Amino acid sequence: MKIFYYDIALNIPLRRCFTYKSRERLVKGSRVKVSFGSKKVLGIVVRRIIKLDPSIKKDSIKEAIAIDKYSCYEKPLFNSAVWASKYYHHPIGEVFFSFIPTVLRKDSTKTIIPFGKTSDYLINEDDKFFNLNKEQENAVQNLSKIKGFNPALLYGVTGSGKTEVYLRLAEEKIKKGESIIILVPEINLTPQLINRIKNRFTGEIGVFHSSITPKKRYETWLKSKFGEIKIVVGTRSSVLLPLKNLGLIILDEEHDQSYRQSEGFKFSARDLAIKRSQLEKVPLLLGSATPSLQTLKLISENKFSKHEILKRIDGKKPPKIITLDINHSKLVAGIAEESMLAIKQTIKNGEQVLIFINRRGFAPLFECESCGWVANCSSCDSNLVYHKARNRLICHKCESAFNVSKKCPECSSKELKAYGLGTEKVEEALRLEFRKTPIIRVDHDSTRKKGAIEKIYSDIHKSDEAILIGTQMLTKSHDFPKVTMCIILNADNGLISPEINAIEKISQQLIQVSGRAGRNNNVAKVILQTRYPNDLNLKKIKTGNYHIIADQCLKDNKLKSLPPFSSICILRCTSPNSSNCMKFLNKVSNLLCEKNKIEIIGPLPSIPSKIKGNSRFHIVLNTSSKAYLNKVLIFLTEEFYRWPETKKVRWTFDIDPYDMS
Ligand code: ADP
Ligand code: ZN
Ligand code: ZN
């Protein structure tokens, strides 16, 4: 009887496959059940081994039992996952298992069966009560001509009608019987988008993200695979959904950091989408009003095409951004007098104000006035943030909540005070000032409950005058037509941050917030409070023209050999004992210091330097050659397996990191 041998990827943190045998031919990318040590575990078939390594004893090879008739990863998807494992230097089994529904990860009784019927997708023509404008028309025409791998950027300011362009392109694909993935940064924040898609098409619209039930996700995955669902809207985990007859990938707000997974398998769904588009030969459309430097560089090299919608739908001008020097201002909950007057006037006009402050809670510092003691998390190196509504001190790194002490634990003084500014404090101060005006806070805490965000949006749309206070959640693709004034309270932290991508981040954020204002108004204004009114970057941001600042960043980064003109990997290391991290990272740094093609920074303590009792340190590797970086990382991985120091730490590679600290 013929016996086949296979490399099988298991869901374990080892960068290798394991050899198993089978009496039948196994399908590449399909699930199998195997024994591993004393356990039965699931694996994914990676490749058939034609010639067995002579050092392996045939008798010792255990058997792999097929579970499904179908593959979880058809060819282009399979190759995309393999690419991701190599590019991010992440264990192959963990990569394979992270993109299949949780139900299929452990349970061999749940199998892949053709699911559902082929449903008819029709376009609801009644939903289109307007004609496209010239710019939209051109964009649709040019974008629909694109075939195969040819990534395109749809550059359009907020409110320019990008979403409508997505819908029209989706219509064309649906007419051809093809399917579409629409990736968004955070689905909970975009109920509007899903409603618009549902109104435009009859036929089931798949919604795929981490907060829907595992059962529902399993169903959506199956229905997509067998062609019942032709349109899926999802977050980064949807990037490798197996849609049948895929015709287009759309990735909205391509600059958004939510596309990066920063825990466990650290990957960028944007970059994986680009790879999938290449391997599957399917067009990819990126959308943004503040595209990433990476995308702009590729456009300048003619590798990506660019399509623009420069005017807003309503023909109104972009908001006017003014900076307000607050060095000599009296502030009430961080709000300067001039800003307060502007808020009053806007409310009087029956319009809405948006106040942006990127910190939730009441106050970020809880201190003893007598001895200077500061409330810190017991397991992280992080201040506790005072949350007045919950009357708790909360660690924003591990979410632990502590009682609010009445007495200082160091000196027993009762003079305890909360310092600094958070959304709750701004809300409280404004409630005192504007007793009759609806005040709506939008942050992680106010939107936690199911249905909360829908209620908030509906309250905002129902009100005339209102004050919205929010964190970066407010910057994510949502229409607030009645907002005509936007006040930015604390942009300075971003401006003076030493992080190498700080200016890119803060300018995207500020231009995105500003974009929320005045969609229906001629005279929308943005007031940017600052202590650095003469900052050169701020002056560029003030123009509201993202390209001016992006061009500057590109020039600077080219000069300094920083991304996108170089490749960065951060080697991160954690251990309950900080000296273990230092021993490990110092050894790495000594090993690499002779390599002159690579710049090494560190070891440095990460920020925060401790989370959940684990000390955190890192080394930054920067090089102009990706190929060389890859070689170095492969070399390091092999070294690490041999070192005794490795046993005392946990380490990961963070490739193209977004957070540099
Ligand atoms: P974006 O995605 O760029 O923010 P949207 O596509 O959401 O813009 O468009 C903003 C608003 O304008 C939506 O309410 C949309 O229905 C409407 N809209 C889009 N295109 C047109 C058009 N050509 N004529 C009239 N209204 C339009
Ligand atoms: Zn004290
Ligand atoms: Zn903590």
XYZ file of C-alpha atoms and ligand atoms in Angstrom:
690
model
C 0.000 0.000 0.000
C 1.265 3.456 -0.912
C 2.066 5.764 1.954
C 2.245 9.542 1.552
C 4.304 11.834 3.763
C 3.402 15.406 4.573
C 4.684 18.486 6.328
C 1.972 19.561 8.738
C 1.716 22.986 10.425
C 0.449 22.847 14.009
C -1.032 25.680 15.999
C 2.045 26.094 18.192
C 4.683 28.801 18.476
C 7.394 26.848 16.632
C 8.797 28.048 13.358
C 8.654 24.678 11.637
C 6.378 21.948 10.347
C 6.186 18.301 11.480
C 6.247 15.169 9.352
C 3.233 12.842 9.332
C 2.110 10.028 7.081
C -1.192 9.157 5.472
C -2.636 6.286 3.490
C -4.588 8.651 1.326
C -3.642 11.766 -0.536
C -4.232 14.852 1.560
C -5.478 18.174 0.235
C -3.017 21.061 0.588
C -4.295 23.631 3.076
C -6.834 21.220 4.586
C -7.162 20.279 8.258
C -5.913 17.013 9.724
C -5.964 15.444 13.167
C -2.601 14.249 14.531
C -0.959 13.143 17.760
C 1.564 15.576 19.091
C 3.328 14.402 22.240
C 0.552 13.023 24.388
C -2.122 15.215 22.810
C -4.413 15.060 19.802
C -4.182 18.342 17.918
C -5.258 19.807 14.598
C -2.897 20.755 11.829
C -2.890 22.169 8.310
C -1.367 20.242 5.393
C 1.510 22.300 4.037
C 3.262 20.110 1.465
C 3.768 16.585 0.339
C 7.238 15.244 1.022
C 8.521 13.337 -1.984
C 11.868 12.377 -0.542
C 11.957 11.738 3.156
C 14.928 13.006 5.132
C 17.047 9.831 5.639
C 17.653 10.748 9.282
C 13.943 10.290 10.063
C 12.930 6.746 10.971
C 9.879 5.778 8.953
C 8.428 3.717 11.799
C 8.427 6.643 14.155
C 6.276 8.786 11.864
C 2.730 9.099 13.130
C -0.409 9.263 11.114
C -2.414 12.306 10.027
C -6.169 11.813 9.704
C -7.979 14.019 7.217
C -10.931 15.974 8.628
C -12.295 17.899 5.665
C -12.684 17.208 1.983
C -12.081 20.877 1.329
C -9.061 23.051 1.856
C -9.185 26.011 4.253
C -6.664 27.716 1.992
C -7.070 27.378 -1.760
C -3.933 28.133 -3.744
C -3.557 31.937 -3.751
C -4.701 32.140 -0.143
C -2.348 29.367 0.848
C 0.539 31.257 -0.679
C -0.570 34.476 1.003
C -0.443 32.767 4.406
C 2.984 31.278 3.666
C 4.180 34.711 2.565
C 2.892 36.247 5.810
C 4.699 33.647 7.874
C 7.975 34.398 6.099
C 7.583 38.161 5.895
C 6.643 38.560 9.550
C 8.917 35.724 10.713
C 5.983 34.231 12.554
C 5.395 30.504 13.198
C 3.603 29.081 10.180
C 1.020 27.078 12.147
C -0.100 30.103 14.114
C -0.476 32.078 10.898
C -2.613 29.365 9.275
C -4.808 28.982 12.331
C -5.297 32.684 12.927
C -7.270 33.182 9.698
C -9.723 30.286 10.028
C -12.856 30.591 12.177
C -12.295 29.688 15.842
C -14.835 26.875 15.506
C -12.506 25.142 13.030
C -9.369 25.686 15.078
C -9.946 23.059 17.748
C -13.047 21.115 16.901
C -12.646 18.217 14.477
C -16.355 17.388 14.639
C -17.197 20.658 12.898
C -16.312 20.195 9.261
C -16.259 22.203 6.098
C -19.426 21.403 4.211
C -20.900 23.223 1.247
C -23.202 25.631 2.969
C -26.216 27.552 1.809
C -27.696 28.113 -1.586
C -26.523 30.368 -4.352
C -28.465 33.510 -3.735
C -29.263 36.181 -6.275
C -27.656 39.512 -5.755
C -29.578 42.360 -7.260
C -28.843 46.041 -7.276
C -31.476 48.194 -5.693
C -31.694 50.964 -8.300
C -34.131 52.962 -6.138
C -31.314 53.524 -3.662
C -29.481 55.684 -6.203
C -31.352 58.933 -5.962
C -28.498 61.063 -7.281
C -26.101 61.067 -10.202
C -22.390 60.776 -9.692
C -20.488 64.006 -10.106
C -17.766 64.332 -12.713
C -14.913 63.359 -10.386
C -16.746 60.316 -9.077
C -17.704 59.362 -12.622
C -14.057 59.519 -13.746
C -12.891 57.559 -10.734
C -15.462 54.797 -11.327
C -14.640 54.661 -15.016
C -10.882 54.416 -14.520
C -11.003 52.111 -11.541
C -13.385 49.671 -13.194
C -10.906 49.213 -16.041
C -8.256 47.861 -13.686
C -7.581 44.162 -14.054
C -5.387 41.900 -11.962
C -2.695 43.146 -9.639
C -2.597 46.896 -10.012
C -3.191 48.568 -6.669
C -4.936 51.918 -6.802
C -5.434 54.674 -4.287
C -8.671 56.602 -4.208
C -7.581 59.847 -2.649
C -10.543 61.820 -1.480
C -11.200 64.133 1.393
C -13.882 63.083 3.840
C -17.308 63.787 2.397
C -16.108 63.648 -1.187
C -18.208 60.616 -2.003
C -15.609 57.835 -1.873
C -18.042 55.366 -0.403
C -20.358 55.918 -3.338
C -17.475 55.070 -5.674
C -16.904 51.825 -3.731
C -20.585 50.953 -4.124
C -20.573 51.560 -7.876
C -17.462 49.420 -8.336
C -19.055 46.702 -6.223
C -22.137 46.855 -8.463
C -20.019 46.186 -11.537
C -18.429 43.148 -9.919
C -21.785 41.824 -8.729
C -23.151 42.129 -12.263
C -20.278 39.894 -13.415
C -21.014 37.368 -10.692
C -17.868 38.273 -8.756
C -17.530 38.876 -5.043
C -16.028 41.727 -3.022
C -14.274 42.180 0.312
C -14.556 45.596 1.917
C -12.073 46.053 4.747
C -12.656 48.755 7.331
C -10.582 49.722 10.381
C -13.255 49.282 13.055
C -16.652 47.925 12.199
C -18.474 49.066 15.322
C -17.800 52.621 14.316
C -19.234 52.257 10.845
C -22.837 51.027 11.139
C -23.679 53.638 8.479
C -21.494 51.949 5.897
C -23.085 48.559 6.439
C -26.552 50.065 6.156
C -25.621 51.748 2.922
C -24.382 48.481 1.450
C -27.481 46.649 2.646
C -29.689 49.288 1.047
C -27.869 49.038 -2.240
C -27.886 45.257 -2.684
C -30.428 42.533 -2.130
C -28.674 39.365 -0.997
C -26.866 38.660 2.234
C -24.060 41.025 3.229
C -21.473 39.231 5.370
C -20.121 41.043 8.390
C -16.925 39.626 9.845
C -15.055 40.842 12.912
C -13.979 39.716 16.335
C -17.061 40.718 18.295
C -19.617 38.587 16.433
C -20.238 35.078 17.751
C -17.906 32.246 16.691
C -20.912 30.383 15.238
C -21.903 33.327 13.076
C -18.321 33.809 11.913
C -18.072 30.130 10.990
C -21.291 30.433 8.985
C -20.157 33.598 7.194
C -16.830 31.948 6.380
C -18.592 28.900 4.892
C -21.135 30.950 2.978
C -18.336 33.091 1.548
C -16.312 30.056 0.577
C -19.180 28.404 -1.253
C -20.419 31.555 -2.923
C -23.636 32.316 -1.076
C -22.259 35.540 0.325
C -20.770 37.819 -2.306
C -20.060 40.942 -0.286
C -18.268 40.905 3.051
C -17.471 43.909 5.196
C -14.879 43.108 7.790
C -11.956 44.167 9.910
C -8.319 43.077 9.542
C -9.107 39.421 10.357
C -11.183 39.227 7.139
C -8.252 39.871 4.844
C -7.858 36.172 3.984
C -11.568 35.249 3.877
C -12.005 32.611 1.183
C -14.558 34.355 -1.035
C -15.533 32.413 -4.107
C -14.741 34.182 -7.359
C -13.258 37.248 -5.711
C -13.315 40.270 -8.015
C -12.201 43.177 -5.849
C -10.635 44.037 -2.498
C -11.430 47.469 -1.085
C -9.488 48.695 1.929
C -10.972 51.884 3.308
C -8.928 54.370 5.379
C -5.755 52.544 4.381
C -3.587 54.673 6.690
C -5.464 53.517 9.788
C -3.457 51.840 12.529
C -6.273 49.380 13.266
C -5.115 47.374 10.247
C -2.093 46.410 12.289
C -2.450 43.616 14.778
C -0.061 44.405 17.574
C -0.566 41.370 19.818
C 0.441 37.794 19.024
C 0.842 37.456 15.262
C 1.864 41.005 14.395
C 0.786 41.736 10.826
C -0.654 44.506 8.721
C -3.898 43.656 6.929
C -3.076 46.386 4.427
C 0.170 44.719 3.433
C -1.403 41.294 3.420
C -4.201 42.621 1.207
C -1.582 43.901 -1.244
C 0.060 40.467 -1.304
C -3.263 38.677 -1.733
C -4.173 40.999 -4.575
C -0.898 40.106 -6.265
C -1.147 36.348 -5.770
C -4.847 36.111 -6.567
C -4.556 38.631 -9.434
C -7.494 40.606 -8.095
C -7.694 44.420 -8.139
C -7.127 46.233 -4.870
C -8.481 49.672 -4.064
C -7.100 51.618 -1.131
C -9.043 54.645 0.046
C -7.939 57.551 2.205
C -7.851 61.296 2.637
C -4.524 60.932 4.448
C -2.699 58.054 2.720
C 0.295 56.397 4.334
C 3.792 57.469 3.302
C 4.303 53.941 2.015
C 1.416 54.289 -0.432
C 2.516 57.769 -1.549
C 6.016 56.479 -2.230
C 4.676 53.594 -4.332
C 2.531 56.048 -6.310
C 5.552 58.233 -6.983
C 7.350 55.147 -8.294
C 4.374 54.358 -10.559
C 3.767 51.079 -8.770
C 0.323 52.175 -7.553
C -2.081 54.380 -9.460
C -3.787 57.388 -7.937
C -7.349 58.560 -8.497
C -8.585 61.729 -6.914
C -11.826 63.284 -5.814
C -10.799 66.722 -4.700
C -14.152 68.399 -4.148
C -16.677 67.653 -1.499
C -20.086 66.481 -2.641
C -21.741 69.652 -1.427
C -19.115 71.764 -3.171
C -18.238 73.384 0.128
C -14.688 74.377 0.943
C -12.539 72.431 3.378
C -12.662 73.711 6.961
C -10.348 76.502 7.953
C -7.801 75.471 10.571
C -6.524 78.137 12.953
C -4.000 77.651 15.731
C -4.632 79.169 19.121
C -1.592 79.932 21.283
C -2.599 78.904 24.807
C 0.655 79.816 26.555
C -0.979 82.751 28.269
C -4.597 81.585 28.268
C -6.693 80.705 31.248
C -7.924 77.184 30.674
C -11.090 75.599 32.043
C -10.816 71.807 31.702
C -8.214 72.428 29.013
C -10.487 74.771 27.060
C -9.205 78.292 26.377
C -11.503 81.319 26.720
C -11.455 81.962 22.977
C -12.457 78.360 22.320
C -15.236 78.641 24.877
C -16.598 81.713 23.108
C -16.494 79.862 19.805
C -18.407 76.953 21.358
C -21.056 79.342 22.697
C -21.502 81.031 19.360
C -21.850 77.735 17.516
C -24.442 76.473 19.977
C -26.309 79.752 19.660
C -26.397 79.225 15.889
C -28.095 75.876 16.459
C -25.034 73.960 15.202
C -22.782 71.295 16.667
C -19.289 71.453 18.124
C -16.810 68.597 18.160
C -14.152 68.605 20.860
C -11.247 66.287 20.299
C -9.118 65.110 23.177
C -7.226 61.906 22.836
C -7.501 60.666 26.394
C -10.399 58.883 28.047
C -11.290 58.932 31.719
C -11.406 61.972 34.012
C -7.770 62.651 34.794
C -4.575 60.726 34.006
C -2.813 61.396 37.304
C -4.006 60.697 40.843
C -1.570 62.215 43.316
C -0.952 63.055 46.960
C -0.466 66.788 47.341
C 1.560 66.379 50.544
C 4.213 63.845 49.562
C 3.921 63.516 45.782
C 2.832 59.868 45.767
C 1.261 58.880 42.417
C -1.245 56.035 42.013
C 0.359 53.370 39.845
C -0.857 50.016 38.584
C 0.478 47.199 40.753
C 1.416 45.090 37.726
C 2.287 47.688 35.076
C 4.623 50.630 34.920
C 1.726 52.935 34.262
C -0.204 55.687 36.046
C -3.743 54.878 37.053
C -6.317 57.037 35.349
C -9.110 58.388 37.491
C -12.545 57.519 36.039
C -15.095 59.599 37.861
C -18.205 57.985 36.331
C -17.167 54.545 37.605
C -15.396 56.015 40.643
C -12.390 53.809 39.993
C -8.722 54.174 39.205
C -8.107 52.246 36.010
C -4.922 51.028 34.354
C -5.207 51.645 30.610
C -2.557 49.026 29.897
C -4.138 46.016 31.619
C -7.633 47.397 32.374
C -7.333 46.525 36.098
C -9.623 48.676 38.233
C -8.730 49.831 41.756
C -10.693 51.547 44.508
C -10.102 55.253 44.846
C -7.981 55.658 47.954
C -9.241 58.136 50.584
C -5.836 58.386 52.258
C -2.346 58.487 50.794
C -0.784 55.033 51.263
C 2.620 56.681 51.866
C 1.905 59.538 54.278
C -1.772 59.063 55.196
C -2.593 62.570 54.044
C -6.128 63.076 52.784
C -4.990 65.694 50.269
C -5.403 63.516 47.194
C -6.066 65.109 43.848
C -6.665 64.136 40.229
C -4.553 66.048 37.714
C -4.582 66.394 33.958
C -7.266 66.096 31.375
C -9.522 63.369 30.042
C -12.833 63.259 28.139
C -14.875 62.928 31.354
C -13.420 66.097 32.854
C -14.131 68.072 29.697
C -17.662 66.694 29.729
C -18.187 67.690 33.369
C -16.936 71.228 32.854
C -19.097 71.736 29.776
C -22.192 70.377 31.508
C -21.828 73.107 34.108
C -21.476 75.735 31.424
C -24.128 74.462 28.991
C -26.947 73.115 31.091
C -29.514 72.840 28.319
C -27.308 71.637 25.465
C -27.052 67.943 24.665
C -23.490 66.831 25.452
C -22.417 63.531 23.979
C -19.187 61.771 24.893
C -17.731 59.248 22.422
C -14.904 57.124 23.781
C -14.029 53.559 24.656
C -16.039 53.758 27.886
C -19.213 55.330 26.522
C -19.396 52.929 23.572
C -18.602 49.671 25.316
C -22.163 48.354 25.561
C -23.816 46.709 22.588
C -25.888 49.183 20.623
C -24.294 52.160 22.409
C -22.606 53.567 19.336
C -25.823 53.381 17.280
C -27.667 55.250 20.033
C -24.932 57.891 20.171
C -25.015 58.419 16.410
C -28.772 58.632 16.396
C -28.734 61.162 19.273
C -26.198 63.246 17.377
C -28.244 63.206 14.196
C -31.493 63.988 16.020
C -30.103 67.006 17.850
C -29.618 70.425 16.401
C -27.106 72.161 18.629
C -24.939 69.718 20.570
C -21.441 69.254 21.907
C -19.602 66.059 20.992
C -16.533 65.192 23.016
C -14.425 62.338 21.837
C -11.169 60.504 21.385
C -9.722 59.237 18.101
C -12.909 57.197 17.701
C -14.455 60.395 16.380
C -11.837 60.623 13.654
C -12.890 57.413 11.961
C -14.976 57.799 8.846
C -18.230 59.078 10.156
C -20.433 61.885 8.924
C -21.403 64.607 11.350
C -23.181 67.003 9.001
C -24.199 69.443 11.713
C -20.724 69.935 13.156
C -19.413 73.324 12.079
C -16.781 73.882 14.750
C -14.054 71.563 15.830
C -11.761 72.184 18.784
C -8.589 70.197 19.250
C -7.377 70.279 22.832
C -4.149 68.349 23.060
C -2.304 67.878 19.800
C 1.012 68.936 21.320
C 1.935 65.511 22.689
C 1.848 64.118 19.165
C 3.800 67.036 17.725
C 6.731 66.811 20.100
C 6.846 63.025 20.338
C 10.289 61.579 19.538
C 8.736 58.603 17.709
C 10.052 58.474 14.164
C 6.590 58.344 12.590
C 5.066 60.897 14.986
C 4.442 63.626 12.422
C 2.820 61.247 9.951
C 0.529 59.975 12.733
C -0.450 63.331 14.200
C -1.029 65.021 10.860
C -3.273 62.160 9.716
C -5.183 62.361 12.953
C -5.622 66.130 12.912
C -6.630 66.249 9.278
C -9.092 63.398 9.849
C -10.684 65.178 12.847
C -10.872 68.433 10.954
C -12.582 66.579 8.150
C -15.498 65.746 10.439
C -16.386 69.413 10.612
C -18.612 71.379 8.357
C -19.712 68.910 5.805
C -22.808 70.982 5.208
C -21.520 74.408 5.968
C -19.460 77.079 4.333
C -17.803 78.520 7.371
C -16.639 75.491 9.323
C -13.722 76.234 11.557
C -11.144 74.166 13.375
C -9.378 75.623 16.402
C -6.151 73.869 17.245
C -4.997 74.793 20.757
C -1.244 74.631 21.149
C 1.709 75.761 23.201
C 3.943 75.584 20.108
C 2.272 77.938 17.629
C 5.538 78.379 15.717
C 6.201 74.704 15.216
C 7.041 74.182 11.551
C 5.112 70.965 11.235
C 2.085 72.535 12.828
C 2.245 75.355 10.303
C 2.102 72.787 7.527
C -0.760 70.882 9.162
C -2.608 74.171 9.449
C -2.834 74.440 5.686
C -5.162 71.444 5.842
C -3.289 70.157 2.797
C -2.085 66.690 3.724
C 0.187 66.458 0.700
C 2.343 69.354 1.908
C 3.139 67.608 5.157
C 3.391 64.139 3.641
C 5.889 65.391 1.041
C 7.962 66.915 3.816
C 7.902 63.654 5.811
C 8.930 61.705 2.710
C 11.856 64.057 2.076
C 12.971 63.910 5.720
C 12.693 60.148 5.926
C 14.608 59.679 2.697
C 17.400 61.821 4.055
C 17.467 59.954 7.354
C 17.014 56.497 5.777
C 13.812 55.802 7.625
C 10.660 53.983 6.422
C 9.362 53.849 3.748
C 12.976 54.207 2.525
C 14.203 51.589 4.963
C 12.850 48.552 6.765
C 12.508 48.378 10.497
C 12.130 45.394 12.766
C 11.790 45.757 16.518
C 12.965 42.766 18.492
C 10.743 42.830 21.568
C 11.545 40.929 24.706
C 9.598 40.418 27.940
C 10.283 38.607 31.195
C 9.152 38.945 34.820
C 12.809 39.675 35.539
C 14.244 42.682 33.700
C 17.839 41.426 33.904
C 16.860 38.397 31.797
C 15.701 40.755 29.053
C 18.907 42.761 29.263
C 21.137 39.666 29.133
C 19.294 38.400 26.075
C 19.191 41.722 24.219
C 22.790 42.649 25.059
C 23.893 39.362 23.567
C 21.922 40.183 20.409
C 23.374 43.645 20.234
C 26.952 42.332 20.658
C 26.360 39.803 17.950
C 25.017 42.372 15.501
C 27.332 45.283 16.207
C 29.825 44.207 13.535
C 27.167 44.148 10.845
C 27.571 47.520 9.238
C 24.628 47.276 6.863
C 22.227 47.502 9.762
C 21.640 50.253 12.296
C 20.981 49.030 15.818
C 19.325 51.102 18.507
C 19.094 49.737 22.029
C 18.498 47.710 24.088
C 15.974 50.212 25.423
C 13.145 49.904 27.917
C 9.822 49.876 26.045
C 7.011 52.260 26.982
C 5.521 51.264 29.355
C 8.455 49.298 30.710
C 6.210 46.822 32.511
C 2.800 45.334 31.646
C 1.009 42.724 33.760
C 4.137 42.058 35.775
C 6.378 41.582 32.745
C 9.323 43.861 32.080
C 9.608 44.959 28.472
C 12.695 45.888 26.481
C 13.489 46.110 22.788
C 16.102 46.639 20.114
C 15.362 48.539 16.898
C 16.950 47.208 13.697
C 16.898 49.579 10.741
C 18.305 48.797 7.297
C 17.907 49.953 3.734
C 17.800 46.365 2.498
C 14.767 44.252 3.280
C 16.527 41.184 1.897
C 19.428 41.735 4.245
C 17.095 42.259 7.207
C 15.419 38.950 6.390
C 18.755 37.176 6.372
C 19.658 38.687 9.718
C 16.321 37.678 11.247
C 16.646 34.099 10.019
C 20.174 33.985 11.419
C 18.990 35.383 14.768
C 16.087 32.916 15.021
C 18.499 30.018 14.602
C 20.851 31.466 17.169
C 18.014 31.989 19.653
C 17.095 28.308 19.583
C 20.582 27.518 20.854
C 20.967 30.150 23.542
C 20.304 29.409 27.214
C 19.307 33.106 27.592
C 16.321 32.524 25.296
C 14.701 30.144 27.747
C 14.192 32.896 30.293
C 12.442 35.419 28.033
C 9.663 35.739 25.494
C 10.711 37.406 22.278
C 8.984 38.508 19.089
C 9.852 40.306 15.899
C 7.705 43.323 15.136
C 8.140 43.961 11.410
C 7.222 47.428 10.034
C 6.046 48.445 13.515
C 3.528 51.214 13.983
C 4.351 51.858 17.616
C 8.048 52.471 17.890
C 8.396 52.547 21.678
P -16.943 59.711 1.831
O -16.954 58.207 1.853
O -15.893 60.278 0.920
O -16.908 60.350 3.176
P -19.704 59.397 0.995
O -19.687 58.501 -0.189
O -20.120 58.836 2.291
O -18.322 60.183 1.156
O -20.636 60.643 0.614
C -21.033 61.630 1.540
C -22.541 61.860 1.424
O -22.876 62.367 0.145
C -23.351 60.586 1.586
O -24.493 60.905 2.345
C -23.731 60.199 0.162
O -24.973 59.521 0.109
C -23.801 61.523 -0.543
N -23.400 61.456 -1.936
C -22.371 60.734 -2.455
N -22.251 60.990 -3.793
C -23.216 61.877 -4.107
C -23.599 62.544 -5.320
N -22.962 62.335 -6.459
N -24.628 63.417 -5.264
C -25.283 63.656 -4.113
N -24.975 63.065 -2.940
C -23.946 62.191 -2.929
Zn 1.261 61.330 50.596
Zn -1.931 47.573 34.696
